[in-house]
CSV table of N, CA and C in Angstrom, one decimal:
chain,number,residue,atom,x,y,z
Z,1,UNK,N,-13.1,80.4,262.2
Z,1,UNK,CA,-13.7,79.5,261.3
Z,1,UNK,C,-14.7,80.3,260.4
Z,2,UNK,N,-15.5,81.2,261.0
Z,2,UNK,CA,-16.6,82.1,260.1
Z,2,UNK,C,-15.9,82.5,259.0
Z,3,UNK,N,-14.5,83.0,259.5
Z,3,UNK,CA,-14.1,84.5,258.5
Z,3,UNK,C,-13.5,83.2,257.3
Z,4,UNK,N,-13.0,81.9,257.4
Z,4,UNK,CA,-12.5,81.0,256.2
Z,4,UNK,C,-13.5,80.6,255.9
Z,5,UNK,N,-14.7,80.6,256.0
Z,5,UNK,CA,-16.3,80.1,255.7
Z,5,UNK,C,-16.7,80.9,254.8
Z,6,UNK,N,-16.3,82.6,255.0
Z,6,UNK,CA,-17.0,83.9,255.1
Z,6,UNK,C,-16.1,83.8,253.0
Z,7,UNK,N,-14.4,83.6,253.4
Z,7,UNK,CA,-13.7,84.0,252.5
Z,7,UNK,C,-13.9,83.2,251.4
Z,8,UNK,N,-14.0,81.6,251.5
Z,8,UNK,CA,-14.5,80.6,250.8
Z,8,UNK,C,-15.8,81.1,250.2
Z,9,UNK,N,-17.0,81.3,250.8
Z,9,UNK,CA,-18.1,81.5,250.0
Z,9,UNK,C,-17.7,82.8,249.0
Z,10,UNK,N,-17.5,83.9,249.0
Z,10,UNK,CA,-16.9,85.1,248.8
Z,10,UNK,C,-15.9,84.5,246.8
Z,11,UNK,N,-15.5,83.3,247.4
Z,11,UNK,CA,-14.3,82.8,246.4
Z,11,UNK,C,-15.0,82.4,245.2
Z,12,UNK,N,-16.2,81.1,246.0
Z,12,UNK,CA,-16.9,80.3,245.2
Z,12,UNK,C,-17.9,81.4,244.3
Z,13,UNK,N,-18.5,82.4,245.1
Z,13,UNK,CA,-19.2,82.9,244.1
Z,13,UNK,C,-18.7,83.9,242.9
Z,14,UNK,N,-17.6,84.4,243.4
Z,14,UNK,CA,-16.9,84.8,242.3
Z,14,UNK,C,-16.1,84.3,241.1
Z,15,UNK,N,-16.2,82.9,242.0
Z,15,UNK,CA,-15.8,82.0,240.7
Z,15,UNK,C,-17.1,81.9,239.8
Z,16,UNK,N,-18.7,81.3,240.4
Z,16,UNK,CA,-20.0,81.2,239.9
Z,16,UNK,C,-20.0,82.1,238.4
Z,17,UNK,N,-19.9,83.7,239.0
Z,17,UNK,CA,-20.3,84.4,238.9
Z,17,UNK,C,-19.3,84.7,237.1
Z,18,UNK,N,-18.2,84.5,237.4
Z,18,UNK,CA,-17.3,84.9,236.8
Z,18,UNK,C,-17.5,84.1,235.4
Z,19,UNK,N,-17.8,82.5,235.9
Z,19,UNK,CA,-18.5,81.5,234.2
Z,19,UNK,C,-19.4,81.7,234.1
Z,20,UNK,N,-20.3,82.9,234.8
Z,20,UNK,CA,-21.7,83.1,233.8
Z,20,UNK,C,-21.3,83.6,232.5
Z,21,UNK,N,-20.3,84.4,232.6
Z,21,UNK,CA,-20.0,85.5,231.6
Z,21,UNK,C,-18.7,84.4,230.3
Z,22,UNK,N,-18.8,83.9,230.6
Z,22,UNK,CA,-18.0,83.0,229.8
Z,22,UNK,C,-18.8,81.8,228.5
Z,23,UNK,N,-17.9,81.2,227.9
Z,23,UNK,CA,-18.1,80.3,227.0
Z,23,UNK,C,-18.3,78.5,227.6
Z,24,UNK,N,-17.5,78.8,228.7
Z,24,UNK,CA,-17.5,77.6,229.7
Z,24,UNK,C,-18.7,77.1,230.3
Z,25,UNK,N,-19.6,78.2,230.9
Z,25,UNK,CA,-20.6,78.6,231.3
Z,25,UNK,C,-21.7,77.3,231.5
Z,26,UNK,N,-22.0,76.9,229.8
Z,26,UNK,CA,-22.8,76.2,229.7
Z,26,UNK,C,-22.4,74.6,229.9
Z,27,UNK,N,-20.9,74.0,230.1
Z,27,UNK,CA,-20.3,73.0,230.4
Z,27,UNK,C,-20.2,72.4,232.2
Z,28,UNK,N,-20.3,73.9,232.7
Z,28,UNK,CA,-20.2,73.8,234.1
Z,28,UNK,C,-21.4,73.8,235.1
Z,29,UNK,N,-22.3,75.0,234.2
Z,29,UNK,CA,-23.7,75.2,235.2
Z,29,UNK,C,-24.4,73.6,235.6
Z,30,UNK,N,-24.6,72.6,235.2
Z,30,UNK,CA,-25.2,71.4,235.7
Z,30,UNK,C,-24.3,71.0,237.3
Z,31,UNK,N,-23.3,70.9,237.2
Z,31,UNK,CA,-22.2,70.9,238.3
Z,31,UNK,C,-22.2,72.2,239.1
Z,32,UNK,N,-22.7,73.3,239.0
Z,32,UNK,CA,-22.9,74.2,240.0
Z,32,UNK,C,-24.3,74.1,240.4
Z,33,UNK,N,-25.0,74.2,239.9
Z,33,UNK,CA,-26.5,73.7,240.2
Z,33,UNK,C,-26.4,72.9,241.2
Z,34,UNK,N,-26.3,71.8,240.8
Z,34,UNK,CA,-26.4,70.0,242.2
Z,34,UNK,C,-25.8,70.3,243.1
Z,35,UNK,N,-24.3,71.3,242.8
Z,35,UNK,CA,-23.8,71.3,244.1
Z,35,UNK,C,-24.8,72.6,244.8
Z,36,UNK,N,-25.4,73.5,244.5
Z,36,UNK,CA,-26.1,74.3,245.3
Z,36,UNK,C,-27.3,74.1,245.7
Z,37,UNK,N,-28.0,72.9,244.9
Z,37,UNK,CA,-28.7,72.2,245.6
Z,37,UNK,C,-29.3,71.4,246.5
Z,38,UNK,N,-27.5,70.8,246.8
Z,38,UNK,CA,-27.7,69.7,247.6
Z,38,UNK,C,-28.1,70.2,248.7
Z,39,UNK,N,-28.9,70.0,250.0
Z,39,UNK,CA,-29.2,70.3,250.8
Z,39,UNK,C,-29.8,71.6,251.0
Z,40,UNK,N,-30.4,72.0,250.5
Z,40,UNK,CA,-31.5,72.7,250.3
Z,40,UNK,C,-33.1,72.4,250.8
Z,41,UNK,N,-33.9,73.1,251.1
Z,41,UNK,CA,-35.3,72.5,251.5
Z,41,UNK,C,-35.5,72.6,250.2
Z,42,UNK,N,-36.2,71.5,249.8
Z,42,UNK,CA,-37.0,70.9,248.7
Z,42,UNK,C,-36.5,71.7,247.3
Z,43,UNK,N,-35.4,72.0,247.6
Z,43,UNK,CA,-34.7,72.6,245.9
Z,43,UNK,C,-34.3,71.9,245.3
Z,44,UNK,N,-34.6,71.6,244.1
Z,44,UNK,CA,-33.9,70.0,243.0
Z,44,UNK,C,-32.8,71.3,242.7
Z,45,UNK,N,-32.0,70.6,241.4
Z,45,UNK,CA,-30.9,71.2,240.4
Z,45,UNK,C,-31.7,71.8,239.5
Z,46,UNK,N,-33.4,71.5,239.3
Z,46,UNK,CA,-33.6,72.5,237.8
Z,46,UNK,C,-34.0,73.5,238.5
Z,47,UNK,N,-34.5,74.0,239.5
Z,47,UNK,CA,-35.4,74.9,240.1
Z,47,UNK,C,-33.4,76.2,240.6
Z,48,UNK,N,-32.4,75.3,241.5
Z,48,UNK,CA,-31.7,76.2,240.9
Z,48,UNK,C,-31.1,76.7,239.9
Z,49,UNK,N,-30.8,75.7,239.0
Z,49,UNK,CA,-30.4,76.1,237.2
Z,49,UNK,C,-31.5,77.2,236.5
Z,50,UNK,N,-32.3,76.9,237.3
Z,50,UNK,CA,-33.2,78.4,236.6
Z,50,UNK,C,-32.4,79.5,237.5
Z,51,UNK,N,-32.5,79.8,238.7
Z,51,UNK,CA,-32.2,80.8,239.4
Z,51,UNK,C,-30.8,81.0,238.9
Z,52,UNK,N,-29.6,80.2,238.7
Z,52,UNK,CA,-28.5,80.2,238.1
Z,52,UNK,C,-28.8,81.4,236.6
Z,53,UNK,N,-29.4,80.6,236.0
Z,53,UNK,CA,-29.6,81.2,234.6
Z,53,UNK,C,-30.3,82.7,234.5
Z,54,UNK,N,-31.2,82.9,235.5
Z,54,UNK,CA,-31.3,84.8,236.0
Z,54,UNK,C,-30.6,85.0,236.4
Z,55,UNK,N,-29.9,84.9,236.9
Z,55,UNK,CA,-28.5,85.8,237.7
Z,55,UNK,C,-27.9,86.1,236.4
Z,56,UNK,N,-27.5,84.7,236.1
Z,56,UNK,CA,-26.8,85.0,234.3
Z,56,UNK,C,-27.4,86.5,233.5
Z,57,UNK,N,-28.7,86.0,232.9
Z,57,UNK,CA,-29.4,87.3,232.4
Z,57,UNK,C,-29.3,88.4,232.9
Z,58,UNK,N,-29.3,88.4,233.9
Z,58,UNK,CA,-29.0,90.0,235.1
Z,58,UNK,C,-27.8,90.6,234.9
Z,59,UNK,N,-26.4,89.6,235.2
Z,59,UNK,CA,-25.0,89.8,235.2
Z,59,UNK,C,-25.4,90.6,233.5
Z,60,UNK,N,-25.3,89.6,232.8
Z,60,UNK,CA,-25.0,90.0,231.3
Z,60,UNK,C,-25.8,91.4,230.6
Z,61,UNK,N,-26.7,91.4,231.3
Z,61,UNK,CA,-27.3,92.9,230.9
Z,61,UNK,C,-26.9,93.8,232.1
Z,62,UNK,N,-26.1,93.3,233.1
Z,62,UNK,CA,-25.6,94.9,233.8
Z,62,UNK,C,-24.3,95.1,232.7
Z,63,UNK,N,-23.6,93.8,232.4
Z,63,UNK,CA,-22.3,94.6,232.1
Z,63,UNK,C,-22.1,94.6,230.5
Z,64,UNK,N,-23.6,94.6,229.6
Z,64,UNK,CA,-24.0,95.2,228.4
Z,64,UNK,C,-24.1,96.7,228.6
Z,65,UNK,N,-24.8,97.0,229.4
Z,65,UNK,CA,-25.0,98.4,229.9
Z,65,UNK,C,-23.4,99.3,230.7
Z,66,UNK,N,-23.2,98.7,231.3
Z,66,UNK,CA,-21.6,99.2,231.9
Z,66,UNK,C,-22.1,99.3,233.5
Z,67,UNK,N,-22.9,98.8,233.8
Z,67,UNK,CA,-23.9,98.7,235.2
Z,67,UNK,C,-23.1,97.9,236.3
Z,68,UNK,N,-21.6,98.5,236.8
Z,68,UNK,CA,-20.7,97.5,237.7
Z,68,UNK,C,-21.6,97.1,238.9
Z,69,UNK,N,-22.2,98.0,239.5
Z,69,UNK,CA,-23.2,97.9,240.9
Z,69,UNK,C,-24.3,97.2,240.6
Z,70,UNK,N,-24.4,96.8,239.4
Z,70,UNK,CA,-26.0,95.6,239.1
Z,70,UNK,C,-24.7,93.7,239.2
Z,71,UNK,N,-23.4,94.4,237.8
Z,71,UNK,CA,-22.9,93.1,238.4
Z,71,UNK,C,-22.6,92.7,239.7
Z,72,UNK,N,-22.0,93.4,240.6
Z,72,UNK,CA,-22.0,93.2,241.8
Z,72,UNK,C,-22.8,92.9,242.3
Z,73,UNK,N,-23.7,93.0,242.5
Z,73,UNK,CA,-25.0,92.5,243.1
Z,73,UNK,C,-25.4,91.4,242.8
Z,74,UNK,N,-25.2,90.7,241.9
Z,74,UNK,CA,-25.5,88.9,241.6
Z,74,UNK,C,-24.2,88.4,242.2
Z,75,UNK,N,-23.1,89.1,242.4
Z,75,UNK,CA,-22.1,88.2,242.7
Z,75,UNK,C,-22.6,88.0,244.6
Z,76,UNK,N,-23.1,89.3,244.9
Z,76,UNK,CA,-23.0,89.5,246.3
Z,76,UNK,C,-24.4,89.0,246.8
Z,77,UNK,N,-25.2,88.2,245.8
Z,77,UNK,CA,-26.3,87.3,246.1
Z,77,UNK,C,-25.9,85.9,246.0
Z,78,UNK,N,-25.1,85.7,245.2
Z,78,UNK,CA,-24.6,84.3,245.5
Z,78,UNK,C,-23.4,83.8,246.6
Z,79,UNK,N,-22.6,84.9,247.1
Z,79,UNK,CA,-21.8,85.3,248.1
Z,79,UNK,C,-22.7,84.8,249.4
Z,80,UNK,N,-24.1,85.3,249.4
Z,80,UNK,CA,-24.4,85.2,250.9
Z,80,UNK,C,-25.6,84.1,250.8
Z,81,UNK,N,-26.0,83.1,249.9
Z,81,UNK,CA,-26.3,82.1,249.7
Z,81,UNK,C,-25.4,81.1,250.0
Z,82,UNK,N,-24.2,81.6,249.4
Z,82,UNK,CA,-23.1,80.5,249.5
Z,82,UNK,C,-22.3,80.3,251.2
Z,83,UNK,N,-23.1,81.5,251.9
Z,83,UNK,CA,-22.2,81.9,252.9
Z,83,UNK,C,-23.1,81.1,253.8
Z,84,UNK,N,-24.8,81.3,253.6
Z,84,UNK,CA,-25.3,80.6,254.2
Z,84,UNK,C,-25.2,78.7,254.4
Z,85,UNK,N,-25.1,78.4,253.1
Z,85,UNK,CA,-25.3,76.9,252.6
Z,85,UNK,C,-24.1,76.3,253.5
Z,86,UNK,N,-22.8,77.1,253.5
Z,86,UNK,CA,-21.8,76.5,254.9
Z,86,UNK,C,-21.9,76.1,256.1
Z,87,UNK,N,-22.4,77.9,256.3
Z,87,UNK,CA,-23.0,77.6,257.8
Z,87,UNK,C,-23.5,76.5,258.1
Z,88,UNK,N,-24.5,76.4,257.2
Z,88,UNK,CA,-25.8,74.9,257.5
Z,88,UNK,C,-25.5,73.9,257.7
Z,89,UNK,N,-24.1,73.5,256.7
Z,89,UNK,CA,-24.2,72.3,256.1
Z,89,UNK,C,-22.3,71.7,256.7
Z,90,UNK,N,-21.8,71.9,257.1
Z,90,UNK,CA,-19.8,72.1,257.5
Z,90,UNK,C,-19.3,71.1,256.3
Z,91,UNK,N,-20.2,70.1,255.9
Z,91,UNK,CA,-19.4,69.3,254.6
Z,91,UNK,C,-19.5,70.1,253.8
Z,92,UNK,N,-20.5,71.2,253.4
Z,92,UNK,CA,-20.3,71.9,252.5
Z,92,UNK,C,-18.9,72.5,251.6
Z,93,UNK,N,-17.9,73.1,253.3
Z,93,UNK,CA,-17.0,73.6,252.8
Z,93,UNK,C,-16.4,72.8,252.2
Z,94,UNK,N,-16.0,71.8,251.9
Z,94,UNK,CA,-14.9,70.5,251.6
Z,94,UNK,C,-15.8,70.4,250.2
Z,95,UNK,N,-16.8,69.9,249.8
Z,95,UNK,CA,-17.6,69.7,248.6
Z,95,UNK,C,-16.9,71.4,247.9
Z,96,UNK,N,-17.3,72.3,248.4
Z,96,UNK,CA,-17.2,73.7,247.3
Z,96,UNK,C,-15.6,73.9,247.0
Z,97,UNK,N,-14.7,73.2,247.7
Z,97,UNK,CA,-13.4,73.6,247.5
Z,97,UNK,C,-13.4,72.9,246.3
Z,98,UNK,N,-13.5,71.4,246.4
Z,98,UNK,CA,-13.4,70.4,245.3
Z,98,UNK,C,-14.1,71.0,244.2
Z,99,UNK,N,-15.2,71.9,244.2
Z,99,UNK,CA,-15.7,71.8,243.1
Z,99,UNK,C,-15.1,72.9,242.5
Z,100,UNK,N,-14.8,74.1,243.3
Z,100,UNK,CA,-13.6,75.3,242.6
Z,100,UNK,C,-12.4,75.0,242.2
Z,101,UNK,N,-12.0,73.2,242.7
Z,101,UNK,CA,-10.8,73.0,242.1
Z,101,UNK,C,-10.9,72.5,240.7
Z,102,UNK,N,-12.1,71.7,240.7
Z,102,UNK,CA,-12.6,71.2,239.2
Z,102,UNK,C,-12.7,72.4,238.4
Z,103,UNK,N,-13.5,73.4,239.1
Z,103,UNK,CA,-13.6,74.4,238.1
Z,103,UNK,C,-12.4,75.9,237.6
Z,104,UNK,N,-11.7,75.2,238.0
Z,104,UNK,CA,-10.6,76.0,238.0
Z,104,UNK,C,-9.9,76.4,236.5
Z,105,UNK,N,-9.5,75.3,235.8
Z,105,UNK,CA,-9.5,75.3,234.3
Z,105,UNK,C,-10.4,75.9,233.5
Z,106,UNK,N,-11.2,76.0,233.9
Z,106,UNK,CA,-12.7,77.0,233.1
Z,106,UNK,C,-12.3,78.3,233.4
Z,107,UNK,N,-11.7,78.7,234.6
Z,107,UNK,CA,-11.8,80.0,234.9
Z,107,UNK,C,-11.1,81.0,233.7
Z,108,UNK,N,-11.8,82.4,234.0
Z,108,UNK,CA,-11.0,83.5,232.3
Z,108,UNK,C,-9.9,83.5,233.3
Z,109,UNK,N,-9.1,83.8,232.8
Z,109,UNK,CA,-7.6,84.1,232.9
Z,109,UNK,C,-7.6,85.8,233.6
Z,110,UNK,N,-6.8,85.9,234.1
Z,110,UNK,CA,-6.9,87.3,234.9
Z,110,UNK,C,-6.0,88.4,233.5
Z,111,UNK,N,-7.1,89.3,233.2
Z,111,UNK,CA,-5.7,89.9,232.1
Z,111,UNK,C,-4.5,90.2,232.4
Z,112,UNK,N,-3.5,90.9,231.5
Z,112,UNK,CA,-2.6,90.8,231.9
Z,112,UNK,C,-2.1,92.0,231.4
Z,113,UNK,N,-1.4,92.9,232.5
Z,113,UNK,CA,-1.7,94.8,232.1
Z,113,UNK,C,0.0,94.7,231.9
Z,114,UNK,N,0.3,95.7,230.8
Z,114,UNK,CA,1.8,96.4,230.8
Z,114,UNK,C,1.5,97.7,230.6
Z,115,UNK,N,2.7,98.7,231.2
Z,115,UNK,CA,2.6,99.3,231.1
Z,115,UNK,C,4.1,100.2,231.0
Z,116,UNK,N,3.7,101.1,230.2
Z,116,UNK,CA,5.7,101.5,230.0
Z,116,UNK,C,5.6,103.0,230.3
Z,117,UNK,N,6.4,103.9,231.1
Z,117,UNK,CA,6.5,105.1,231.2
Z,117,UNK,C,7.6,105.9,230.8
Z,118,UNK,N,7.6,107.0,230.5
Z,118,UNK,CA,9.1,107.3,230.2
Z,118,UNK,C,9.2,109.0,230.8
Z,119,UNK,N,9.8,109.5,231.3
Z,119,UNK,CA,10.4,110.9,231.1
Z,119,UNK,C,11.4,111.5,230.6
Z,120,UNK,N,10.7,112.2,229.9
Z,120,UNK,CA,12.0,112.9,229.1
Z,120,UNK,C,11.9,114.7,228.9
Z,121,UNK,N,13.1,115.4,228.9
Z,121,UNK,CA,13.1,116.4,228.5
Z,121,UNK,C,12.9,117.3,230.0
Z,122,UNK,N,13.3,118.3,230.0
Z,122,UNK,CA,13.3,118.9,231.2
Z,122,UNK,C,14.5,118.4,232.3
Z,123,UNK,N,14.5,119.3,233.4
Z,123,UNK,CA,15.5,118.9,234.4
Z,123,UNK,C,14.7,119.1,235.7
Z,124,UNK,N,15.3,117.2,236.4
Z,124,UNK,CA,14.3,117.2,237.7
Z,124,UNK,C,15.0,117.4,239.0
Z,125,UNK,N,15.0,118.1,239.6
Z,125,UNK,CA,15.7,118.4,240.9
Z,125,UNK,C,15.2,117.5,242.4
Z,126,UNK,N,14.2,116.7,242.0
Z,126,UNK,CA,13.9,115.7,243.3
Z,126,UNK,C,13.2,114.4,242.0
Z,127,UNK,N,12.6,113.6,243.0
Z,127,UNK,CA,12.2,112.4,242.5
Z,127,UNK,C,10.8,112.6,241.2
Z,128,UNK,N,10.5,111.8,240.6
Z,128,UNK,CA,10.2,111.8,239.8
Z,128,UNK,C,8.6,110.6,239.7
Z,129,UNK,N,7.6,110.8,240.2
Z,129,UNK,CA,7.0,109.2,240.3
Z,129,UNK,C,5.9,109.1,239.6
Z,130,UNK,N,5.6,108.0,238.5
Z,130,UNK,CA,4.7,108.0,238.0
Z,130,UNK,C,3.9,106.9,238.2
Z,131,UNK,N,2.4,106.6,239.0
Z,131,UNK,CA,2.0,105.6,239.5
Z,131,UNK,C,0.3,105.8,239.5
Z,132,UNK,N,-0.4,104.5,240.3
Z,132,UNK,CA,-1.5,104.8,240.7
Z,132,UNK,C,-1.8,104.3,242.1
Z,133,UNK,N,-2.4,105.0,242.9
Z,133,UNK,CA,-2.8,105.2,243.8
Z,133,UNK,C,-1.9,104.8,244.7
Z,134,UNK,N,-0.8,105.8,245.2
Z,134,UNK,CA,0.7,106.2,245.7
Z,134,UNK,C,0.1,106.5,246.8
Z,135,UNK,N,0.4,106.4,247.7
Z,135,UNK,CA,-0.1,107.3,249.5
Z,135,UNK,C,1.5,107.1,250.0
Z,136,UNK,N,1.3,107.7,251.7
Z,136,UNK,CA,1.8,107.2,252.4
Z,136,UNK,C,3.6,107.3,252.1
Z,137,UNK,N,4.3,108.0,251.3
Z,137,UNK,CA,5.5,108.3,250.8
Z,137,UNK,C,5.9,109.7,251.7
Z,138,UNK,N,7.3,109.2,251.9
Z,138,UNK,CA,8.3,110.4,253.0
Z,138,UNK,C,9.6,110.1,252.1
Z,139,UNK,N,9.8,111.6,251.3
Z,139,UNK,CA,11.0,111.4,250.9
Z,139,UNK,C,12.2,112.6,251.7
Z,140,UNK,N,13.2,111.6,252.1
Z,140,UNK,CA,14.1,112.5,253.3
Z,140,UNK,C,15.1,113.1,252.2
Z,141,UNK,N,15.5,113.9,252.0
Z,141,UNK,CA,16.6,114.6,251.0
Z,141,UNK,C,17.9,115.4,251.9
Z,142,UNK,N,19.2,114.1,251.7
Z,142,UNK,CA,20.3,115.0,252.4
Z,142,UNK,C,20.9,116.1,252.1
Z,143,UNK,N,20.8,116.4,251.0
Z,143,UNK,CA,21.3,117.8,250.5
Z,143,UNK,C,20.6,119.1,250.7
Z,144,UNK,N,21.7,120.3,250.0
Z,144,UNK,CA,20.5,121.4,250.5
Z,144,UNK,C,19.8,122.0,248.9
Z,145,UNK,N,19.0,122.5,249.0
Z,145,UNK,CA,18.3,123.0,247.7
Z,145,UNK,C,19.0,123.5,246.8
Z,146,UNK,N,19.4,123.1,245.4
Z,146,UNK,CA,19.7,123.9,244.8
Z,146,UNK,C,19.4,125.1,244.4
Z,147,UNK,N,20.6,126.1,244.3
Z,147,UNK,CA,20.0,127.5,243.8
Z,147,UNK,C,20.5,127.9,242.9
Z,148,UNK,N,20.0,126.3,241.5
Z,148,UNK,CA,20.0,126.6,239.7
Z,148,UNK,C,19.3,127.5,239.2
Z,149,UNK,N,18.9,127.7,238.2
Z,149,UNK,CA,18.3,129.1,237.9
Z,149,UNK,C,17.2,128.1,237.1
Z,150,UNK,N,16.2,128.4,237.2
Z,150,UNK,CA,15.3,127.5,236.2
Z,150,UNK,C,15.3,128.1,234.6
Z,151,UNK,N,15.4,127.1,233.6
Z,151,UNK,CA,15.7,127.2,232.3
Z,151,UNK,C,14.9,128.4,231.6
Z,152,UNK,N,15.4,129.2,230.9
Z,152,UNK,CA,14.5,130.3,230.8
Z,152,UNK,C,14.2,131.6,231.6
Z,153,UNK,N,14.8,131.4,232.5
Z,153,UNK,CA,14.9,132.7,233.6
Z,153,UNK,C,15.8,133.6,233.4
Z,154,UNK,N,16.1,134.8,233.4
Z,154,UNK,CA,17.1,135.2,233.5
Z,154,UNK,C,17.8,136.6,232.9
């Protein structure tokens, strides 16, 4: 139950985190506020809508600057607020789903990468692989080596 508690807060704040930086931002923060207020010692919605709104200012000047380890760090302050407010509270979890479900249509779109490779020219006598971060590859070869003369040799 911790580690779905653990992975849920982890979700919610990167969802939080993710409309600061957005246009949506200012449609949703009232609705993230109340919900992170509720049950709180003596925290209303404006006292956290301020703290909302520095995190914002923080986020937005780390990733003006190119500062990934400053954004990380608001997300991974709202992570362990959020991680806590579960613990505390068990309706919590069911309230935060609902509310990441509502907020789901706000969310930015995850980009969407292509990428095209090509080889050409030359002659390849084994595999050929163009990738990122490959490990862990055993290529078995039943034949025996050829003994072509490489282009230019000779």
């Amino acid at each position: 139950m911790e580690a779905e508690l653990t992975a849920l807060a982890a979700s919610g704040a990167t969802a939080f985190v993710g409309l600061m930086a957005t246009e949506a931002w200012n449609q949703v923060r009232g609705r993230v506020a109340r919900f992170l207020a509720r049950g709180e010692d003596g925290e209303d919605s404006e006292a956290v809508d301020a703290e909302l709104e520095k995190s914002r200012a923080a986020l937005l000047a780390a990733r003006r600057s190119g500062d990934e380890d400053g954004a990380a760090d608001v997300t991974a302050e709202w992570r362990i607020r959020l991680r806590r407010a579960l613990r505390d509270n068990p309706e919590a979890a069911r309230e935060l789903r609902e509310l990441l479900d509502e907020l789901a249509p706000h969310q930015p779109a995850a980009p969407t990468v292509t990428v095209n490779n090509s080889t050409n020219g030359g002659t390849y006598y084994s595999p050929v692989i163009q990738g990122h971060d490959i490990s862990g590859l055993t290529f078995n070869g039943g034949g025996a080596v050829s003994s072509r003369p490489e282009p230019g040799a000779g």
